[in-house]
Short mmCIF file of C-alpha atoms in Angstrom, two decimals:
data_model
loop_
_atom_site.label_atom_id
_atom_site.label_comp_id
_atom_site.label_asym_id
_atom_site.label_seq_id
_atom_site.Cartn_x
_atom_site.Cartn_y
_atom_site.Cartn_z
CA MET M 1 97.56 169.29 78.58
CA ASN M 2 99.90 172.00 78.25
CA GLY M 3 101.59 170.38 74.85
CA GLY M 4 103.27 172.20 71.78
CA LEU M 5 104.78 171.37 68.50
CA LEU M 6 107.25 173.09 65.55
CA VAL M 7 106.22 172.81 62.05
CA ALA M 8 108.82 173.53 60.78
CA GLY M 9 109.74 173.01 56.98
CA THR M 10 112.24 171.69 54.17
CA THR M 11 111.85 174.50 52.21
CA SER M 12 110.30 178.03 52.11
CA ASP M 13 106.35 177.97 50.89
CA ALA M 14 106.75 174.23 52.53
CA GLY M 15 103.75 174.16 53.43
CA LYS M 16 103.91 175.89 57.30
CA SER M 17 101.36 177.55 57.31
CA VAL M 18 98.27 175.27 56.45
CA VAL M 19 99.48 172.81 58.06
CA THR M 20 99.36 174.84 61.45
CA ALA M 21 96.34 176.09 60.36
CA GLY M 22 95.43 172.74 59.78
CA ILE M 23 96.38 171.29 62.50
CA CYS M 24 94.88 174.26 65.33
CA ARG M 25 91.38 173.41 63.44
CA TRP M 26 91.80 169.67 64.41
CA LEU M 27 92.39 170.37 67.95
CA VAL M 28 90.11 173.19 68.49
CA ARG M 29 87.58 170.76 66.96
CA GLN M 30 88.77 167.82 69.17
CA GLY M 31 87.62 170.11 71.47
CA VAL M 32 90.91 171.00 72.78
CA LYS M 33 91.40 175.32 73.12
CA VAL M 34 95.01 175.55 70.77
CA ALA M 35 96.62 178.87 69.92
CA PRO M 36 99.07 179.76 67.16
CA PHE M 37 102.98 180.85 67.03
CA LYS M 38 105.13 181.62 64.77
CA ALA M 39 108.49 183.97 66.40
CA GLN M 40 109.81 185.71 63.86
CA ASN M 41 107.93 186.01 60.62
CA MET M 42 109.28 188.27 57.55
CA SER M 43 105.97 189.48 55.52
CA LEU M 44 103.86 192.39 53.97
CA ASN M 45 101.44 190.76 54.61
CA SER M 46 100.08 191.62 58.18
CA PHE M 47 97.33 192.75 60.10
CA VAL M 48 96.25 194.98 63.38
CA THR M 49 94.74 193.25 66.42
CA ARG M 50 91.30 194.64 68.16
CA GLU M 51 94.62 195.78 70.51
CA GLY M 52 96.10 197.58 67.56
CA ALA M 53 99.12 195.65 67.74
CA GLU M 54 100.31 194.31 64.05
CA ILE M 55 101.49 190.99 62.94
CA GLY M 56 101.42 188.75 60.47
CA ARG M 57 98.08 187.80 58.28
CA ALA M 58 99.11 184.28 58.65
CA GLN M 59 99.15 183.97 62.05
CA ALA M 60 95.39 186.03 62.08
CA MET M 61 94.41 183.26 59.82
CA GLN M 62 95.74 180.39 62.40
CA ALA M 63 94.15 181.98 65.36
CA GLN M 64 91.01 182.18 62.71
CA ALA M 65 91.50 178.06 62.66
CA CYS M 66 91.42 177.79 66.18
CA ARG M 67 88.45 179.79 66.51
CA ILE M 68 90.43 183.02 69.05
CA GLU M 69 91.03 186.35 68.50
CA PRO M 70 94.53 187.19 67.81
CA THR M 71 97.05 188.62 69.34
CA ALA M 72 100.76 190.37 69.55
CA LEU M 73 101.57 187.57 71.63
CA MET M 74 101.03 184.87 68.93
CA ASN M 75 103.75 186.89 66.32
CA PRO M 76 105.75 188.28 68.75
CA VAL M 77 108.77 189.76 65.92
CA LEU M 78 107.71 190.22 62.38
CA LEU M 79 109.58 192.02 60.07
CA LYS M 80 108.61 194.09 57.17
CA PRO M 81 110.91 194.48 53.83
CA GLY M 82 111.54 197.93 52.80
CA GLY M 83 114.53 196.24 49.91
CA GLU M 84 117.07 194.10 49.27
CA GLN M 85 118.89 194.32 51.99
CA SER M 86 116.81 195.82 55.36
CA SER M 87 112.88 195.90 56.80
CA GLN M 88 111.21 197.33 59.69
CA VAL M 89 111.41 195.25 62.86
CA VAL M 90 107.90 195.13 64.58
CA LEU M 91 108.25 193.95 67.50
CA LEU M 92 105.18 192.92 69.89
CA GLY M 93 102.96 194.87 67.55
CA LYS M 94 105.02 197.95 67.19
CA PRO M 95 107.97 199.09 65.11
CA VAL M 96 110.99 199.82 66.24
CA GLY M 97 112.78 201.06 63.55
CA GLU M 98 115.06 199.67 60.56
CA MET M 99 117.53 197.17 60.23
CA SER M 100 120.11 196.18 57.79
CA ALA M 101 119.56 192.28 57.50
CA ARG M 102 123.55 192.21 58.51
CA GLY M 103 122.50 194.44 61.59
CA TYR M 104 119.97 192.01 62.36
CA HIS M 105 121.03 188.50 61.59
CA GLY M 106 124.83 190.32 63.32
CA GLY M 107 122.64 190.82 67.47
CA ARG M 108 119.73 192.12 67.37
CA GLN M 109 118.02 189.05 66.86
CA GLN M 110 119.40 186.85 69.63
CA ARG M 111 119.12 189.28 71.47
CA LEU M 112 115.37 188.62 71.55
CA LEU M 113 115.06 184.90 71.99
CA GLY M 114 114.76 186.13 75.81
CA THR M 115 111.22 188.15 74.10
CA VAL M 116 110.33 185.43 72.33
CA LEU M 117 110.73 182.53 74.15
CA ASP M 118 108.12 184.41 77.43
CA CYS M 119 105.73 185.12 74.73
CA LEU M 120 104.98 181.44 74.07
CA ALA M 121 105.51 180.54 77.53
CA GLU M 122 102.86 182.98 78.00
CA LEU M 123 100.67 181.45 75.24
CA ARG M 124 101.52 178.33 76.95
CA GLY M 125 99.78 179.04 80.49
CA GLN M 126 96.86 179.84 78.95
CA TYR M 127 96.37 177.38 76.44
CA ASP M 128 95.93 173.76 76.26
CA ALA M 129 98.00 173.24 73.73
CA VAL M 130 100.76 175.76 70.71
CA ILE M 131 101.26 175.11 67.95
CA CYS M 132 104.14 177.14 66.72
CA GLU M 133 104.81 177.59 62.39
CA GLY M 134 109.41 177.99 61.94
CA ALA M 135 110.75 179.72 59.18
CA GLY M 136 112.56 178.85 55.66
CA SER M 137 114.26 175.83 57.23
CA PRO M 138 115.60 174.04 60.46
CA ALA M 139 119.56 173.65 58.54
CA GLU M 140 119.97 176.98 57.47
CA ILE M 141 123.38 176.27 58.93
CA ASN M 142 124.57 180.53 58.57
CA LEU M 143 122.07 182.17 60.77
CA ARG M 144 122.10 178.87 63.25
CA ARG M 145 123.60 180.69 65.72
CA THR M 146 121.56 183.85 66.10
CA ASP M 147 117.74 181.67 65.37
CA ILE M 148 115.03 182.42 67.59
CA VAL M 149 112.15 180.95 65.21
CA ASN M 150 113.34 177.65 63.82
CA MET M 151 115.30 175.21 66.69
CA GLY M 152 116.44 177.89 68.99
CA ILE M 153 112.55 178.16 70.30
CA ALA M 154 111.90 174.45 69.91
CA ARG M 155 115.60 173.69 72.51
CA GLY M 156 114.73 176.94 74.61
CA ALA M 157 111.27 175.70 74.66
CA ARG M 158 111.58 172.38 74.29
CA LEU M 159 109.11 171.00 71.54
CA PRO M 160 108.60 168.23 69.38
CA VAL M 161 109.53 169.65 65.94
CA LEU M 162 107.83 168.22 62.83
CA VAL M 163 109.45 168.55 59.73
CA VAL M 164 107.05 169.24 56.81
CA GLY M 165 108.13 169.42 52.90
CA ASP M 166 106.62 169.73 49.90
CA ILE M 167 106.66 166.38 47.50
CA ASP M 168 105.19 168.80 44.79
CA ARG M 169 108.81 170.76 43.91
CA GLY M 170 110.12 166.90 44.03
CA GLY M 171 113.54 165.55 45.77
CA VAL M 172 111.16 165.65 49.27
CA PHE M 173 113.15 162.42 50.47
CA ALA M 174 116.63 163.92 49.93
CA SER M 175 115.30 167.72 51.85
CA PHE M 176 114.39 165.16 54.86
CA PHE M 177 117.08 163.23 54.87
CA GLY M 178 119.77 166.73 54.46
CA THR M 179 117.68 169.01 56.48
CA LEU M 180 117.93 165.73 59.66
CA ALA M 181 121.58 165.30 58.88
CA LEU M 182 122.72 169.28 58.66
CA LEU M 183 121.45 169.97 62.67
CA SER M 184 123.24 169.52 65.39
CA PRO M 185 122.98 166.35 67.96
CA ALA M 186 120.91 168.29 70.44
CA ASP M 187 118.78 169.91 68.07
CA GLN M 188 118.60 166.25 66.32
CA GLU M 189 117.27 165.30 69.92
CA LEU M 190 113.86 166.95 69.10
CA VAL M 191 113.26 166.53 65.62
CA ALA M 192 110.43 162.80 65.50
CA GLY M 193 109.12 163.05 62.43
CA PHE M 194 108.53 164.06 59.17
CA LEU M 195 104.91 164.97 57.43
CA VAL M 196 104.84 164.98 53.70
CA ASN M 197 102.63 167.67 51.96
CA LYS M 198 100.97 168.40 48.23
CA PHE M 199 101.48 165.41 47.10
CA ARG M 200 99.49 163.72 43.62
CA GLY M 201 98.53 160.15 42.44
CA ASP M 202 98.86 156.19 44.55
CA VAL M 203 99.97 157.13 47.94
CA SER M 204 101.31 153.18 48.14
CA LEU M 205 103.90 154.20 45.32
CA LEU M 206 104.98 156.97 48.39
CA GLU M 207 105.37 153.80 51.01
CA PRO M 208 108.56 152.77 50.56
CA GLY M 209 109.95 155.67 50.06
CA LEU M 210 108.78 156.65 53.94
CA ASP M 211 109.63 153.39 54.89
CA MET M 212 113.17 153.46 53.94
CA LEU M 213 113.35 157.47 55.20
CA LYS M 214 112.70 155.95 58.74
CA GLY M 215 115.33 153.21 58.53
CA LEU M 216 117.68 155.74 57.37
CA THR M 217 116.79 157.87 60.46
CA GLY M 218 114.93 156.52 62.97
CA ARG M 219 112.00 158.78 62.21
CA PRO M 220 108.79 157.83 61.12
CA SER M 221 106.16 160.00 58.87
CA TYR M 222 103.62 161.20 60.48
CA GLY M 223 100.80 161.37 57.48
CA VAL M 224 100.76 161.83 54.03
CA LEU M 225 98.83 165.19 52.29
CA PRO M 226 97.14 165.09 49.48
CA PHE M 227 97.57 168.23 47.24
CA ARG M 228 94.42 170.43 47.17
CA HIS M 229 93.42 173.87 45.21
CA GLY M 230 92.77 176.76 46.54
CA LEU M 231 94.71 176.17 49.73
CA GLY M 232 97.19 178.99 49.74
CA ILE M 233 95.42 181.70 51.82
CA ASP M 234 97.06 184.75 53.48
CA GLU M 235 101.14 183.61 52.21
CA GLU M 236 103.52 185.09 53.92
CA ASP M 237 105.20 186.99 50.51
CA GLY M 238 109.05 187.59 52.57
CA LEU M 239 110.61 189.14 49.60
CA HIS M 240 110.98 187.40 46.57
CA VAL M 241 107.03 186.71 45.60
CA SER M 242 106.37 187.32 41.73
CA LEU M 243 102.27 187.54 40.81
CA ARG M 244 102.86 188.36 37.48
CA GLY M 245 100.47 187.28 35.62
CA ALA M 246 99.17 185.18 38.20
CA VAL M 247 95.10 184.26 38.35
CA ARG M 248 93.95 184.95 42.18
CA GLU M 249 91.56 181.72 42.53
CA SER M 250 88.22 182.26 41.67
CA ALA M 251 84.82 180.66 42.98
CA VAL M 252 83.28 177.22 40.18
CA ALA M 253 79.92 179.31 40.08
CA PRO M 254 79.16 180.40 37.07
CA PRO M 255 78.26 184.63 36.68
CA LEU M 256 74.93 185.14 38.31
CA GLY M 257 74.84 187.74 34.96
CA ALA M 258 75.54 187.61 31.41
CA ASP M 259 79.10 189.53 32.08
CA VAL M 260 82.01 188.63 34.04
CA LEU M 261 84.10 191.04 35.74
CA ARG M 262 87.27 191.44 35.38
CA VAL M 263 89.80 193.12 37.62
CA ALA M 264 93.37 194.13 37.45
CA VAL M 265 95.62 193.95 40.35
CA CYS M 266 99.34 196.17 39.61
CA ALA M 267 101.89 194.54 40.77
CA ILE M 268 104.12 197.53 41.92
CA PRO M 269 106.96 196.41 44.16
CA LEU M 270 107.22 195.72 47.69
CA MET M 271 103.57 195.37 47.26
CA SER M 272 101.56 194.78 50.65
CA ASN M 273 98.42 192.67 52.25
CA PHE M 274 97.65 191.87 48.43
CA THR M 275 94.99 189.26 50.11
CA ASP M 276 92.97 192.57 50.00
CA VAL M 277 91.70 190.97 46.28
CA ASP M 278 90.85 187.50 47.90
CA ALA M 279 87.23 188.87 48.40
CA LEU M 280 86.91 189.66 45.11
CA ALA M 281 88.37 186.64 43.36
CA ALA M 282 85.87 185.06 45.64
CA GLU M 283 82.80 186.43 44.18
CA PRO M 284 81.12 184.22 41.27
CA GLY M 285 82.24 185.53 37.44
CA VAL M 286 84.84 187.59 39.45
CA VAL M 287 88.71 187.69 37.92
CA VAL M 288 91.35 188.58 39.55
CA ARG M 289 94.69 188.77 38.04
CA PHE M 290 97.99 190.83 38.73
CA VAL M 291 99.87 192.73 36.20
CA ASP M 292 102.79 195.39 35.15
CA ARG M 293 101.80 196.40 31.21
CA PRO M 294 100.85 198.83 30.56
CA GLU M 295 97.75 196.74 28.02
CA GLU M 296 97.21 194.41 30.54
CA LEU M 297 94.29 197.59 31.54
CA ALA M 298 92.97 198.36 28.51
CA ASP M 299 90.35 195.23 28.97
CA ALA M 300 89.76 195.48 32.74
CA ASP M 301 86.39 196.63 34.27
CA LEU M 302 88.14 197.73 37.24
CA VAL M 303 92.05 197.98 38.24
CA VAL M 304 93.29 198.20 41.60
CA VAL M 305 96.43 199.16 42.48
CA PRO M 306 97.27 197.75 45.86
CA GLY M 307 99.12 198.18 49.65
CA THR M 308 103.33 199.12 49.36
CA ARG M 309 105.76 199.12 52.15
CA GLY M 310 107.42 201.18 49.29
CA THR M 311 104.84 203.96 47.79
CA VAL M 312 107.53 206.39 46.47
CA ARG M 313 109.73 203.55 45.28
CA ALA M 314 106.00 202.42 43.58
CA LEU M 315 105.04 205.38 42.05
CA ARG M 316 108.63 205.58 39.99
CA TRP M 317 108.11 202.28 38.82
CA LEU M 318 104.24 202.54 37.63
CA ARG M 319 105.90 206.28 36.09
CA GLU M 320 108.57 203.92 34.26
CA ARG M 321 106.26 201.56 32.83
CA GLY M 322 103.90 203.41 31.49
CA LEU M 323 101.30 202.51 33.63
CA ALA M 324 100.76 205.62 35.71
CA ASP M 325 99.52 206.99 31.99
CA ALA M 326 97.08 204.16 31.15
CA LEU M 327 95.74 204.45 35.12
CA ALA M 328 95.14 208.50 34.06
CA ARG M 329 93.54 208.12 30.66
CA ARG M 330 91.29 205.64 32.55
CA ALA M 331 90.30 207.87 35.08
CA ALA M 332 89.28 210.55 32.67
CA GLU M 333 87.56 208.26 30.75
CA HIS M 334 86.02 207.32 34.05
CA ARG M 335 86.67 203.60 34.08
CA PRO M 336 87.02 202.42 38.08
CA VAL M 337 90.60 202.40 39.48
CA LEU M 338 90.74 201.64 43.28
CA GLY M 339 93.81 202.76 45.17
CA VAL M 340 94.30 200.87 48.79
CA CYS M 341 96.91 202.26 51.00
CA GLY M 342 99.56 203.35 49.51
CA GLY M 343 97.70 202.89 46.11
CA PHE M 344 95.58 204.91 47.41
CA GLN M 345 98.69 207.63 48.26
CA ILE M 346 99.93 207.70 45.01
CA LEU M 347 96.60 208.30 43.41
CA GLY M 348 97.18 211.38 45.00
CA GLU M 349 98.70 214.97 45.02
CA HIS M 350 101.57 215.10 46.32
CA ILE M 351 103.47 213.46 48.82
CA GLU M 352 106.26 214.32 50.95
CA ASP M 353 107.99 211.63 53.13
CA ASP M 354 111.16 212.04 54.75
CA VAL M 355 110.70 208.54 56.79
CA GLU M 356 109.83 205.63 54.09
CA SER M 357 112.08 206.53 51.45
CA ARG M 358 113.34 210.02 52.22
CA ALA M 359 112.27 211.33 49.35
CA GLY M 360 110.89 214.27 50.68
CA ALA M 361 108.71 216.58 48.03
CA VAL M 362 107.26 214.33 45.13
CA PRO M 363 104.32 214.49 43.35
CA GLY M 364 101.62 212.00 42.66
CA LEU M 365 99.48 211.02 40.35
CA GLY M 366 97.05 213.67 40.94
CA LEU M 367 93.88 211.79 39.98
CA LEU M 368 92.41 212.22 43.70
CA PRO M 369 92.70 215.08 45.99
CA VAL M 370 95.02 214.16 48.86
CA ARG M 371 97.96 215.82 50.10
CA VAL M 372 99.76 212.80 52.11
CA ARG M 373 102.58 213.85 54.56
CA PHE M 374 104.29 210.52 55.83
CA ALA M 375 104.51 210.27 60.24
CA ARG M 376 106.93 207.85 61.68
CA GLU M 377 104.15 206.84 64.13
CA LYS M 378 102.87 204.16 62.46
CA THR M 379 98.97 204.34 62.62
CA LEU M 380 97.57 200.86 63.39
CA THR M 381 93.73 201.02 64.02
CA ARG M 382 90.21 198.35 63.27
CA PRO M 383 87.85 201.58 61.72
CA THR M 384 83.96 200.88 61.53
CA GLY M 385 81.67 202.95 59.03
CA ARG M 386 79.51 203.45 56.34
CA ALA M 387 80.04 203.44 52.77
CA LEU M 388 77.43 202.54 49.75
CA GLY M 389 74.34 202.86 52.10
CA GLU M 390 76.65 199.16 53.72
CA PRO M 391 78.49 198.44 57.41
CA VAL M 392 82.19 198.10 56.72
CA GLU M 393 84.70 197.33 58.97
CA GLY M 394 88.52 197.13 57.94
CA TYR M 395 91.83 197.89 59.17
CA GLU M 396 94.71 200.28 58.38
CA ILE M 397 98.55 200.04 58.95
CA HIS M 398 100.78 203.24 57.46
CA HIS M 399 102.78 206.07 57.63
CA GLY M 400 101.12 208.15 55.78
CA VAL M 401 98.70 210.44 57.02
CA ALA M 402 95.85 211.69 53.98
CA GLU M 403 94.44 215.77 53.33
CA VAL M 404 91.39 214.90 51.74
CA THR M 405 90.90 218.22 50.14
CA GLY M 406 88.10 217.62 47.89
CA GLY M 407 85.81 215.16 46.13
CA GLU M 408 83.66 212.39 47.72
CA ALA M 409 83.61 211.54 50.98
CA PHE M 410 84.05 207.25 50.37
CA LEU M 411 85.40 205.10 53.47
CA ASP M 412 88.39 207.73 55.16
CA GLY M 413 89.22 208.69 51.71
CA CYS M 414 87.66 210.20 48.81
CA ARG M 415 86.65 209.31 45.36
CA VAL M 416 86.45 211.30 41.84
CA GLY M 417 84.31 209.80 38.80
CA GLN M 418 85.08 206.08 39.03
CA THR M 419 88.59 207.04 40.75
CA TRP M 420 88.21 205.95 44.67
CA GLY M 421 90.38 205.64 47.04
CA THR M 422 90.98 204.39 50.62
CA HIS M 423 93.95 203.42 53.23
CA TRP M 424 91.01 200.61 55.02
CA HIS M 425 92.81 197.07 53.47
CA GLY M 426 90.08 194.45 54.76
CA SER M 427 86.86 196.37 53.95
CA LEU M 428 85.89 194.71 50.44
CA GLU M 429 85.79 191.19 53.49
CA SER M 430 81.85 193.20 54.04
CA ASP M 431 80.05 191.35 51.97
CA GLY M 432 77.14 194.54 51.66
CA PHE M 433 79.77 196.79 50.54
CA ARG M 434 81.23 194.52 48.73
CA ARG M 435 78.34 193.52 46.12
CA ALA M 436 77.15 197.20 46.71
CA PHE M 437 80.61 198.44 44.94
CA LEU M 438 80.57 195.92 42.78
CA ARG M 439 77.32 197.21 41.10
CA GLU M 440 79.14 200.57 40.34
CA VAL M 441 82.00 198.84 39.13
CA ALA M 442 80.18 196.84 36.61
CA ALA M 443 77.56 199.98 35.87
CA ALA M 444 80.66 201.96 35.18
CA ALA M 445 82.29 199.35 32.69
CA GLY M 446 78.58 198.83 31.41
CA ARG M 447 79.45 194.86 32.14
CA ARG M 448 76.22 192.61 32.51
CA PHE M 449 77.52 191.96 36.08
CA VAL M 450 75.37 191.09 39.15
CA PRO M 451 77.54 190.28 42.26
CA ALA M 452 76.11 187.15 44.21
CA PRO M 453 73.71 187.77 46.88
CA ASP M 454 74.93 185.20 48.92
CA THR M 455 78.10 185.04 48.81
CA SER M 456 79.56 185.21 52.04
CA PHE M 457 83.69 185.67 52.37
CA ALA M 458 83.93 184.90 56.39
CA ALA M 459 81.73 181.46 55.51
CA LEU M 460 84.41 180.75 52.83
CA ARG M 461 87.13 181.89 54.56
CA GLU M 462 85.50 178.23 57.68
CA GLU M 463 85.18 176.68 55.03
CA GLN M 464 88.52 177.42 53.95
CA LEU M 465 89.82 176.18 57.24
CA ASP M 466 87.57 173.32 57.15
CA ARG M 467 89.34 171.41 54.98
CA LEU M 468 92.99 172.10 56.05
CA GLY M 469 91.56 170.15 59.30
CA ASP M 470 89.89 167.46 57.49
CA LEU M 471 93.23 166.97 55.65
CA ILE M 472 94.95 166.38 59.10
CA GLU M 473 92.00 164.73 60.62
CA GLN M 474 92.15 162.71 57.67
CA HIS M 475 95.70 161.93 55.90
CA ALA M 476 97.62 162.77 58.87
CA ASP M 477 98.48 160.18 61.96
CA THR M 478 96.37 162.32 64.72
CA ASP M 479 96.66 159.69 67.03
CA ALA M 480 100.64 159.59 66.90
CA LEU M 481 100.36 163.52 66.20
CA TRP M 482 98.30 163.64 69.32
CA ARG M 483 100.74 161.95 71.30
CA LEU M 484 103.43 164.09 70.00
CA ILE M 485 101.55 167.64 71.10
CA GLU M 486 100.82 165.89 74.14
CA SER M 487 104.18 164.56 75.45
CA GLY M 488 106.96 165.35 73.50
CA ALA M 489 109.58 164.04 70.86
CA PRO M 490 110.50 160.45 71.64
CA GLN M 491 113.61 159.06 74.25
CA GLY M 492 116.61 158.08 71.88
CA LEU M 493 116.09 159.50 68.56
CA PRO M 494 119.16 158.31 66.80
CA PHE M 495 121.89 161.10 65.52
CA ILE M 496 122.15 160.69 61.49
CA PRO M 497 125.93 162.17 60.47
CA PRO M 498 127.31 165.04 60.04
CA GLY M 499 125.10 166.89 61.97
CA ALA M 500 125.85 170.77 61.65
CA PRO M 501 129.41 172.00 60.98
CA ALA M 502 131.62 174.24 64.05
#
């Protein structure tokens, strides 16, 4: 078997990432050696592979669904937004510079098509099947000429295409039909059919519409996936995600102690790797919220200042919002504050940035004895160590180089009282370390909270991935899906006018 499939979507956030992961987990349970692939990803949630390459966290999650180690081949192009108009371009796991959207789509993107096709071909040579994820919509007619992630990669590698639509948003039939009808005849030849995602209710009421869609397009539906809570793991946030007031989904089990523990995450601009707090939310009795007002820190037992692609911009935002003063009051009162990566840098005394913001010398919040200088070379590592008497591992993605001049050692950073800082993403996924940290937080906050002794974040992640595989196995036409992956799009699929504009 040397199969492949491109999972496209009618919109961003239609469910491409989780459907791709679900198909990967279903295939690996059938004994298929499978790998994920996304030619180009726009996300501030990224991960570091064992060889020191930076890729999207969604592809790392999909690799876990395949039960393999992630590599740079699985996400050859990563765009990390730095504002409305520009992004850092990460090619084969390493940053190659900043580029405006116009500059990227004006020529650079198209020149990368050969690179991404080579990466896909290399993966297909190593695995029985490669399940590819598209981006946005394949019907973005203004970008089709330079596309390397949707129909561009499908055409280049002759991949069949499955279009996913989120019915919970409404208008799914129009979205399916309109997506197909805005593709050129050559692109339409590869679109094999549709998959409905996030359906609530009686499927029999939907079936007449699916039959009519097949009559209109000549293409079947490959399944209807029911709505399930808690499956949006390791999201690709793009640029416009708003987590204001959002609550990360927590385990349904009640707390072991008498109290819950409340965690407030500052929703700073260009927030990166906010998935760090998922391990906290997995603990029974821990409630995690994203906030942007100082009064929302008042009842928090722990405040997290997360990573960001714009440290100086986020620092300015915290000051403008009054959150900087609220953080300073917390530190003075010995109430827990944790800064991760960019958040760690913000808590320091001084920032020298001629790379990211080019703002030069900027005073930090002064809550930790740390001075930060931004280097042009990005640090991309997978460190391991011990902290709070427990083994811990994580990953680092940052330009800022921290000089720690005092305090008590904490991972690569330091702590002063109940203010903690580190560059390590993912450290809270280490179960023993997380429990030890939460015990300290609870004691400092005066909460009768007890961490569960048996919560395994890795096991919970595996359960989530198995649930995705179950969705595909139970609600998709797996026989038809298998034929599609193995043999490609059916021949003779009809053209639906008007097609792409000239």
